[in-house]
Structure formats: C-alpha cells, structure tokens
Short mmCIF file of C-alpha atoms in Angstrom, two decimals:
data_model
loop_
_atom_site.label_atom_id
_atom_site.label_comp_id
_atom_site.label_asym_id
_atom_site.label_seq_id
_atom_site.Cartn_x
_atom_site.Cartn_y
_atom_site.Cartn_z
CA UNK I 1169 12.43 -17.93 -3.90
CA UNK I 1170 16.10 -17.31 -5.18
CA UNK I 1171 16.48 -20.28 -8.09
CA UNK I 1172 19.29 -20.94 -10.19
CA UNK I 1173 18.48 -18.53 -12.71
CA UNK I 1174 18.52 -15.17 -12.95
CA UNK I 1175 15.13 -13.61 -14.05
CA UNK I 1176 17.20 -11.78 -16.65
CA UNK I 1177 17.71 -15.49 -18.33
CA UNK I 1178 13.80 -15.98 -18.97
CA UNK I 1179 12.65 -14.86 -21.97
CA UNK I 1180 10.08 -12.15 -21.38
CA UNK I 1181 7.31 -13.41 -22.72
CA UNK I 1182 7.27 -16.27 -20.13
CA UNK I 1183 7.67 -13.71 -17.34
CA UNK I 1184 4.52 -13.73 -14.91
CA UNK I 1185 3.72 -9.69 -14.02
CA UNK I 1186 1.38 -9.37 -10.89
CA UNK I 1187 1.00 -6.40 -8.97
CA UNK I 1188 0.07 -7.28 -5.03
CA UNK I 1189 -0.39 -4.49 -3.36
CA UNK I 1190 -1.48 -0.45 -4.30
CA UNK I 1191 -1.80 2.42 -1.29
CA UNK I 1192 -2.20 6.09 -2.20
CA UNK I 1193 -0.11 7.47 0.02
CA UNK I 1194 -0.61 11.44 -0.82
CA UNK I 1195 -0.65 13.52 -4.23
CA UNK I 1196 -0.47 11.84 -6.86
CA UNK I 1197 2.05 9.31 -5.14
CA UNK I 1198 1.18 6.01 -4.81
CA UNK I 1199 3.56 2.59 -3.03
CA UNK I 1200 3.21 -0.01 -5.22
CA UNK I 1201 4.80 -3.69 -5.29
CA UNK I 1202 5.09 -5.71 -8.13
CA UNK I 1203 6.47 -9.38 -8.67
CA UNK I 1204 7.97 -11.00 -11.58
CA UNK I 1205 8.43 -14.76 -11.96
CA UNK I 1206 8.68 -18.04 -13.88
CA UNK I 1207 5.89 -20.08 -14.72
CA UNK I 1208 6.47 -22.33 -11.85
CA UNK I 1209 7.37 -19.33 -9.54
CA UNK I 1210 10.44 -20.86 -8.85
CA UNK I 1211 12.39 -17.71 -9.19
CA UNK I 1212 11.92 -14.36 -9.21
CA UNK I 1213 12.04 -10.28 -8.12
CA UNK I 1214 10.31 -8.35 -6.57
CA UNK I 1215 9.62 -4.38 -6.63
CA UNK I 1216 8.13 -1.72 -4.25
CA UNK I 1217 7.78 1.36 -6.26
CA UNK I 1218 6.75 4.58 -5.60
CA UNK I 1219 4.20 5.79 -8.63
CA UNK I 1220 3.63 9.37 -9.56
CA UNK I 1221 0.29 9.48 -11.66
CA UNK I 1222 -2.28 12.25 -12.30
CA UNK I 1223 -4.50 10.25 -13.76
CA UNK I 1224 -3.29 10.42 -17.45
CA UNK I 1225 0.74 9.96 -17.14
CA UNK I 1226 2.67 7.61 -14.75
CA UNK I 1227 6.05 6.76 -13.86
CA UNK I 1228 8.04 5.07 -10.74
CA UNK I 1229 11.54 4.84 -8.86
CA UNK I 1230 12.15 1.55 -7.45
CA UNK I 1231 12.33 2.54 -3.49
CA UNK I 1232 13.57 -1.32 -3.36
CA UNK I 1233 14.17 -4.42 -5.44
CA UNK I 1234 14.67 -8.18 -3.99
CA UNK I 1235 15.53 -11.19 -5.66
CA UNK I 1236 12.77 -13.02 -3.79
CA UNK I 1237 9.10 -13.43 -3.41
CA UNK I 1238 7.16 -10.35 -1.86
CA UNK I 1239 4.62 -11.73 0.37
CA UNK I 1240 2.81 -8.55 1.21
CA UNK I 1241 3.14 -4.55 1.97
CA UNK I 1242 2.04 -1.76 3.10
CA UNK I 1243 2.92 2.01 2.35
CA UNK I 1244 2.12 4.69 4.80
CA UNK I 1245 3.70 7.51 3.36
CA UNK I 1246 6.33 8.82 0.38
CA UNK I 1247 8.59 7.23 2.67
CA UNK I 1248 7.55 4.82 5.01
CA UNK I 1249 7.05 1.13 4.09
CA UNK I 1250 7.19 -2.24 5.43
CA UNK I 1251 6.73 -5.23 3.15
CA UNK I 1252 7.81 -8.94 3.92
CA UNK I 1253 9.36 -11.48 1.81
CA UNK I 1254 9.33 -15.50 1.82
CA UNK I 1255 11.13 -16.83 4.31
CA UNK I 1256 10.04 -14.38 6.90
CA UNK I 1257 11.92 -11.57 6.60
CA UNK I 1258 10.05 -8.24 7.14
CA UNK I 1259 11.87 -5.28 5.62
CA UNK I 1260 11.35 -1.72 7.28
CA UNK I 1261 12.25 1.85 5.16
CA UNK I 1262 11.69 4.78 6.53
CA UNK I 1263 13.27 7.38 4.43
CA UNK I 1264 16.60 6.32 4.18
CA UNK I 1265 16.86 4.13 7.07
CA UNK I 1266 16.59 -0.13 6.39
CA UNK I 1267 15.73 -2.02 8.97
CA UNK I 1268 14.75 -5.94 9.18
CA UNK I 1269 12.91 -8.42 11.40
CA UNK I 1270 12.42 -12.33 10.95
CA UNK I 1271 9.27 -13.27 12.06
CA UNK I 1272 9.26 -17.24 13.75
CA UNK I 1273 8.17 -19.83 11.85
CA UNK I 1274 6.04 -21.35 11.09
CA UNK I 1275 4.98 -19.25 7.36
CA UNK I 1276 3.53 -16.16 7.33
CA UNK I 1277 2.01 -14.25 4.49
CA UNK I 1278 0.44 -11.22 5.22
CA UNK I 1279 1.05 -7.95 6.96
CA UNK I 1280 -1.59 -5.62 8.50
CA UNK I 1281 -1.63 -2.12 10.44
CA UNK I 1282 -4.81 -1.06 12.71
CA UNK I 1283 -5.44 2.55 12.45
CA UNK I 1284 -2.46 3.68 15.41
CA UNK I 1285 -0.40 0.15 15.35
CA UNK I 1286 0.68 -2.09 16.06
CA UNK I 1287 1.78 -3.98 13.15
CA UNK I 1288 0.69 -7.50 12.48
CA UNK I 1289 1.90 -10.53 10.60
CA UNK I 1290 -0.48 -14.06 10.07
CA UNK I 1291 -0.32 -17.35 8.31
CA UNK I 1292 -0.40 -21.04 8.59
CA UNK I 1293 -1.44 -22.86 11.80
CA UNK I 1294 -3.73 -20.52 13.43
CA UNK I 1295 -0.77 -18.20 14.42
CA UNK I 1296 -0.46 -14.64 14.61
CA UNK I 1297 2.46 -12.36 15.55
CA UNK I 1298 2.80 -8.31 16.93
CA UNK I 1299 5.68 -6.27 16.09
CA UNK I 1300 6.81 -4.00 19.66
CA UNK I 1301 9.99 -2.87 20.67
CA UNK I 1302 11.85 -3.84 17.42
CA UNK I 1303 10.51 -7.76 17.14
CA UNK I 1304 7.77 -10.07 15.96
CA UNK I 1305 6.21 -11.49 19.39
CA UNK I 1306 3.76 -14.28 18.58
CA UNK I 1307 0.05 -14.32 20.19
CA UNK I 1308 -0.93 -18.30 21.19
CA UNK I 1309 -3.06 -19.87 18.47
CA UNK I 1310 -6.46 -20.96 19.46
CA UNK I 1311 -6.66 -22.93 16.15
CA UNK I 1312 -4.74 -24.85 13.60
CA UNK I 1313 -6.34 -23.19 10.52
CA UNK I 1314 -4.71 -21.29 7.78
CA UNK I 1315 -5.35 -17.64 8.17
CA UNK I 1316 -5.90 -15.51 4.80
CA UNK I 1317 -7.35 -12.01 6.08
CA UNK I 1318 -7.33 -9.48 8.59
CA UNK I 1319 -9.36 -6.33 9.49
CA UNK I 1320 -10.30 -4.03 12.22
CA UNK I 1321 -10.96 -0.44 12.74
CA UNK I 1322 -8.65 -0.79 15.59
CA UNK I 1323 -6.39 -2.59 17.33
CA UNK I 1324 -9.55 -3.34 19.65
CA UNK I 1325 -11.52 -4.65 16.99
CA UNK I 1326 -9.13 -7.14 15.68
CA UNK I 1327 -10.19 -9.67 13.63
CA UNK I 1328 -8.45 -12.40 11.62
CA UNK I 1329 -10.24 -14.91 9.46
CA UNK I 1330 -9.63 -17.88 7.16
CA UNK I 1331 -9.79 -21.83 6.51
CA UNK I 1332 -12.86 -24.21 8.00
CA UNK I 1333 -14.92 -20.90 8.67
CA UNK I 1334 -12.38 -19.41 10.83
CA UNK I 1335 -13.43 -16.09 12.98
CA UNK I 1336 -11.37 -14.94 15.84
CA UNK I 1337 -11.06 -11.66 17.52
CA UNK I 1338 -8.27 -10.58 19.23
CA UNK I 1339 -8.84 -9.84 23.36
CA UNK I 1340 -6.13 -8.55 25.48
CA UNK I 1341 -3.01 -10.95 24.60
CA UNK I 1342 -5.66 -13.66 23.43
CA UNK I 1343 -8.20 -15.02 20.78
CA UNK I 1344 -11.99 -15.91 20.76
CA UNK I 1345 -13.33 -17.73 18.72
CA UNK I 1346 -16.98 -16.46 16.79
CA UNK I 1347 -18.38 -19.29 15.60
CA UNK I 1348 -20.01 -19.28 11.88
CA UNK I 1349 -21.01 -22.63 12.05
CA UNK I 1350 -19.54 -23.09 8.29
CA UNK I 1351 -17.03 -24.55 7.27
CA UNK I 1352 -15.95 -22.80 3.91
CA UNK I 1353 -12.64 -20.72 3.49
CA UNK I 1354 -12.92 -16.83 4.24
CA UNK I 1355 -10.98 -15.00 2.12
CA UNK I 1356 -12.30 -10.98 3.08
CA UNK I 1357 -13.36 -9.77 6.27
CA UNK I 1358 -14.12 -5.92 6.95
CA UNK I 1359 -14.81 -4.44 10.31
CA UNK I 1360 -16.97 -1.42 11.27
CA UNK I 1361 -16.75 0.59 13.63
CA UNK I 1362 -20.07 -0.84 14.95
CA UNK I 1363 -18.80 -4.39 15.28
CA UNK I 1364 -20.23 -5.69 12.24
CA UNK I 1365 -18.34 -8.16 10.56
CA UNK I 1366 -18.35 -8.53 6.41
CA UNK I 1367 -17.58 -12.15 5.23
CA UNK I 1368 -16.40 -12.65 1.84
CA UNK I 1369 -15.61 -16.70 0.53
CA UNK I 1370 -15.45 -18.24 -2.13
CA UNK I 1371 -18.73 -19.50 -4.68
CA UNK I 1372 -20.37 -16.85 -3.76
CA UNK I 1373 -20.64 -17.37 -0.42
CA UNK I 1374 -21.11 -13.71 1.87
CA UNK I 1375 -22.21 -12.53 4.91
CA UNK I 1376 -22.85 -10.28 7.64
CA UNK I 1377 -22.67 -10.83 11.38
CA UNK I 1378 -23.32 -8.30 14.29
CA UNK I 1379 -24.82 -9.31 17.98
CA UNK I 1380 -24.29 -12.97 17.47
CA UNK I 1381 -25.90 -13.46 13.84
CA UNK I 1382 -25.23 -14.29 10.77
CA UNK I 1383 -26.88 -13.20 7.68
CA UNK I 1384 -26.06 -14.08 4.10
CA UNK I 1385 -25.54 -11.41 1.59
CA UNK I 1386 -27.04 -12.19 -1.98
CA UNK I 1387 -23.87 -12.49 -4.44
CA UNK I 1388 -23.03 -13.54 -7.46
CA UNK I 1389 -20.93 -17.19 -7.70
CA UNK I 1390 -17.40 -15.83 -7.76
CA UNK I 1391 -15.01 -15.60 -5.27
CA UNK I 1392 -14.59 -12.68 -3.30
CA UNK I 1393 -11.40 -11.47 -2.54
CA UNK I 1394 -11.53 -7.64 -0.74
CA UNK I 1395 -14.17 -5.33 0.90
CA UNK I 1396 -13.57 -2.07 1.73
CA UNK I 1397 -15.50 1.04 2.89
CA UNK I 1398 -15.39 4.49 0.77
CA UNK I 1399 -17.15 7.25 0.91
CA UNK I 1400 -20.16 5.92 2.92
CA UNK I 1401 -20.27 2.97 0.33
CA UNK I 1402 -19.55 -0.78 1.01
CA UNK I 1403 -17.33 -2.17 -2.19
CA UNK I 1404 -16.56 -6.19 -2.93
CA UNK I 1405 -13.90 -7.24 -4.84
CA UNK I 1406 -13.97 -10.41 -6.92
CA UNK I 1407 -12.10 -12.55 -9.41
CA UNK I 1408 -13.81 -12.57 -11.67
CA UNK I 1409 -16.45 -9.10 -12.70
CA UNK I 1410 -14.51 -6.99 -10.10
CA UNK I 1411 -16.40 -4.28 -8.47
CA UNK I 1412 -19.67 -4.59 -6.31
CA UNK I 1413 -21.42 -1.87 -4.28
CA UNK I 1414 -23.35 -3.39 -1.56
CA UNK I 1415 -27.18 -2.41 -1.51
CA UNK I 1416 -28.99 -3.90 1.94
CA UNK I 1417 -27.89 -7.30 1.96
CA UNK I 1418 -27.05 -7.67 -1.88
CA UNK I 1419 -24.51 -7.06 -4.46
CA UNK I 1420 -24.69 -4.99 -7.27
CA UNK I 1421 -22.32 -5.03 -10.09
CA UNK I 1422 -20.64 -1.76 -9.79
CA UNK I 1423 -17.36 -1.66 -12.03
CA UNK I 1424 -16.42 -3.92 -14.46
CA UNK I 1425 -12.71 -4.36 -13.22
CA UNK I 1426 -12.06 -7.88 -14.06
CA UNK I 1427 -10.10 -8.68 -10.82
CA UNK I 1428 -10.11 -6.72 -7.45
CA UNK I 1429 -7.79 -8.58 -5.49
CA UNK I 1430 -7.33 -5.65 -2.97
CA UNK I 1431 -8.57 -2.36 -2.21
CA UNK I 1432 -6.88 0.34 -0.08
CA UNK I 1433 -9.03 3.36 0.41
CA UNK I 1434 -7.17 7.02 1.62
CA UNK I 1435 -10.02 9.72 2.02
CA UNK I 1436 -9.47 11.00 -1.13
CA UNK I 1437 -8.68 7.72 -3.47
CA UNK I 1438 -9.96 4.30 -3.19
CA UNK I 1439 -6.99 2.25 -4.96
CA UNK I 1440 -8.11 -0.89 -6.47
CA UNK I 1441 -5.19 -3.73 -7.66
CA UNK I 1442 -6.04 -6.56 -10.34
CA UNK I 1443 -3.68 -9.00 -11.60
CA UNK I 1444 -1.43 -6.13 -13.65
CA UNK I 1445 -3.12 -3.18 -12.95
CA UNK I 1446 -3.76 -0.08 -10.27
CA UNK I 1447 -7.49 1.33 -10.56
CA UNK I 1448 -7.89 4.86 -8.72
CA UNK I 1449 -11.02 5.42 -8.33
CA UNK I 1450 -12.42 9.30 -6.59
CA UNK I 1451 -15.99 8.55 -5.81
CA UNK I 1452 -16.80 9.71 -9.52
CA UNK I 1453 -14.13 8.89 -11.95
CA UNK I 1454 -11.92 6.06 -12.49
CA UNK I 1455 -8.46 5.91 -13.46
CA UNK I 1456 -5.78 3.41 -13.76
CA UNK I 1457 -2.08 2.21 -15.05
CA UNK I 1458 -0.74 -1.24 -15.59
CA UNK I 1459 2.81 -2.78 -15.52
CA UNK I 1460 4.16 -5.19 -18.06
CA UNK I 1461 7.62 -6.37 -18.73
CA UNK I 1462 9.43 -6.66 -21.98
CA UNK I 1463 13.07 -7.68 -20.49
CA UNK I 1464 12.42 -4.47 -18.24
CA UNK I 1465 9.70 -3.27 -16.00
CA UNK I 1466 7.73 -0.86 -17.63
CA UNK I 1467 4.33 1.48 -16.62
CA UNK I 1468 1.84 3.22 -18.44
CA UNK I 1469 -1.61 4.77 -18.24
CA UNK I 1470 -4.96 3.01 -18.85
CA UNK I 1471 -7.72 4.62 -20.66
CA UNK I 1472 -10.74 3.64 -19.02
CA UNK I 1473 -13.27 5.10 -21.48
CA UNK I 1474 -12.07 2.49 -23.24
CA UNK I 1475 -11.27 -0.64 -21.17
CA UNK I 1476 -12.94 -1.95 -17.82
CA UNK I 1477 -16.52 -0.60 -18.89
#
C-alpha cells in the first residue's frame, strides 16, 4: 500500500485511525496494531504497539512501524508477535530477532494460531497455507470461495469459514466440506471443544451446528463480526450495538460497545477492539483506551461510566 505520498503529507483530519487487532498478553501489557490511511486507503502505516494500561492510564512503544497495510496479527507474549502485511509478507519478532516469510499468492488476509501451532494464513480462492520449518506450505483448496474466519480449539478441530456458506474442516493434510445448505457469507465461526460450531453472518443471520445440524440462533439484524468464549459465557460481536451474551439459542444485548470487530480472550481479560478503541473487559468491569491521530499517534484512557453504556 506504499503511494506517492507520505502519510506525513495528509492533513490529519483526513487521516483514517482503525485499530485491527488487541491481545492481552500479561499484566497490564497488551499487543496492539493500529493503521493509519487516506480516504481511499491508498497509502498508509501501520503500527504494532505494545500498551501498558491499568485500567485508568495508558501508553505504548512502537515494537514496529511499516509503511504498508497490516493485514492481521497476533501477540503471544511482551515479545513475541507475528503480523502480516499486503503483499504477503509475514513479519516474525521474537524479542529482538526479525524474521520474514512470503506466503504464495494468491491474497491472503488473515493469520491464526491453534492452541500449540501451527500457524495459519487464509484468503481468496478457497486456499489455506501452514507455516513449518521456516515457510508457508499451502493445503489444496477444496473450494473457490473467499475465506474470512478461522477457529478451532486445536489444530484437530480446524475450521475455516466464509463466502456462499462456506464450512470446511481441516483432516490430516486435507479439507471437508460441512455443508450449511446456505448460501450467505460467514463472517465468525467459534469452535468448542465439543465440536459445536458458532456461525455468525451478516443480517442477522446465526447459528449453531453439532452432529450434522443446524440450528438458527435468534439475533438481532446486524452483522456479526466475532464470537468468543469467556468465563463460561458465549459473547457476539457486531457492527453495529456491540456486545451480546448468548442465552440458549438467543442473543441478548450485553454491552453497548458500538463495534466489536474482534475479541481475544486471555483467562484473566477478554479484550474487545472497535473501530478506534481497546475494551478490557474482567468478567465484572469494563475498561478501555482509544487511539487518535493529530499529525502523531496518540493514546488515552476511556471512561466508561461515561461512554459505551
């Protein structure tokens, strides 16, 4: 995404702040990566940052910056991260050590680590690659669909979803295909340990399906974008309330977010990221900073007995 411009020669106020991905990753330490860009996202920067924040003060060091589109990360640690850029081009840090890959083509969007690895990259086309001995090997595509999420408890129970109603689980070295028999896009899956599979889609659109069947989950019409498991809860993420506890087979409103484009749960802190902001939430209280940009990158707390009621 390099353009002609530096981002330095847009005036701030027609900077576009999102923050893609938030893991707690010990402490008060949190990896975070931000992206800045034009209106057209042309150009742009990137950030993963490491966040210190008790809950009423925060701050960050930029572990690393790129003049390119972020794609996705993941933080494992203080100092362990892998994100991936456009283009390809998966970054490794650990500590001090920097390390890169380039996944084939064709594009690939999204990273995801199973409880023990491997690491996993997906995207257009049905395809699907594993990172072993230093490289990106890809796994044959069974379909031709765009892929948009990926879940499993463990490398065993892999599952990748996405356009056309799209379920596959990963077998060995290949993939079978669950058929859904719909034809809307997935955009959240979660696993259990069971088997059961959560479907989140767009409109509204939800489900559940264990030992061959499908059952809808009542929702709102929104489009749901994350599901995650916390404390013996089952949260949804949408775009548009943000926060649902599932009750049975139905949403409840749960936290008035706004966005919950992702959600990374540790067993202490189930991390929450919007469009600008990080919500930290401890299984009682909720917490939360934001980024914004005024010709530099900048952090700072969010009250939330005042905002996101």
């Amino acid at each position: 995404m390099t353009g002609q411009k530096d981002i330095e020669q847009i005036p701030p106020d027609q900077i576009y702040l999102e923050a893609m991905r938030a893991f707690h990753v010990g402490g008060t330490q949190f990896g975070v990566s931000v992206e800045l860009s034009d209106e057209y996202r042309e150009r742009g920067r990137s950030y993963l940052l490491l966040v210190d924040f008790n809950g009423s003060q925060a701050r960050f060091d930029i572990v690393l910056q790129l003049e390119n589109q972020m794609l996705s990360h993941i933080s494992t640690s203080p100092r362990d991260h892998v994100l991936q850029e456009v283009g390809g081009l998966t970054h490794f840090l650990r500590g001090t050590a920097h390390t890169t890959a380039r996944a084939p083509e064709p594009f690939f969007h999204k990273l995801f680590l199973p409880p023990g690895g491997p690491l996993f990259t997906y995207g257009e086309d049905g395809c699907v690659c594993r990172f072993e001995a230093g490289e990106w090997h890809p796994i044959k595509p069974l379909v031709s669909a765009f892929l948009r999420t990926m879940h499993g408890p463990s490398a065993s129970q892999l599952h990748v979803a996405g356009d056309h109603g799209t379920l596959l689980r990963l077998v060995g070295d290949s993939w079978r295909q669950i058929p859904l028999d719909f034809n809307r896009s997935i955009q959240a899956i979660h696993v259990s340990g069971d088997g059961t599979v959560s479907i989140g889609c767009e409109d509204g659109f939800c489900f559940e399906y264990r030992d061959s069947e499908l059952k809808q989950i009542k929702a709102p019409d929104s489009d749901f974008m994350s599901i995650c498991d916390f404390q013996g809860a089952r949260y949804w993420g949408d775009n548009d309330f943000g926060l649902f506890v599932q009750d049975d087979r139905k949403l409840k409103k749960f936290r008035a977010l706004g966005f919950a484009y992702a959600m990374q749960p540790s067993d202490e802190l189930l991390v929450v990221t919007g469009w600008k902001e990080v919500f930290v939430f401890d299984g009682s209280t909720w917490s939360g900073f934001e980024f914004g940009y005024d010709g530099h990158l900048y952090i700072q707390a969010i009250d939330m007995t005042k905002r996101y009621l």
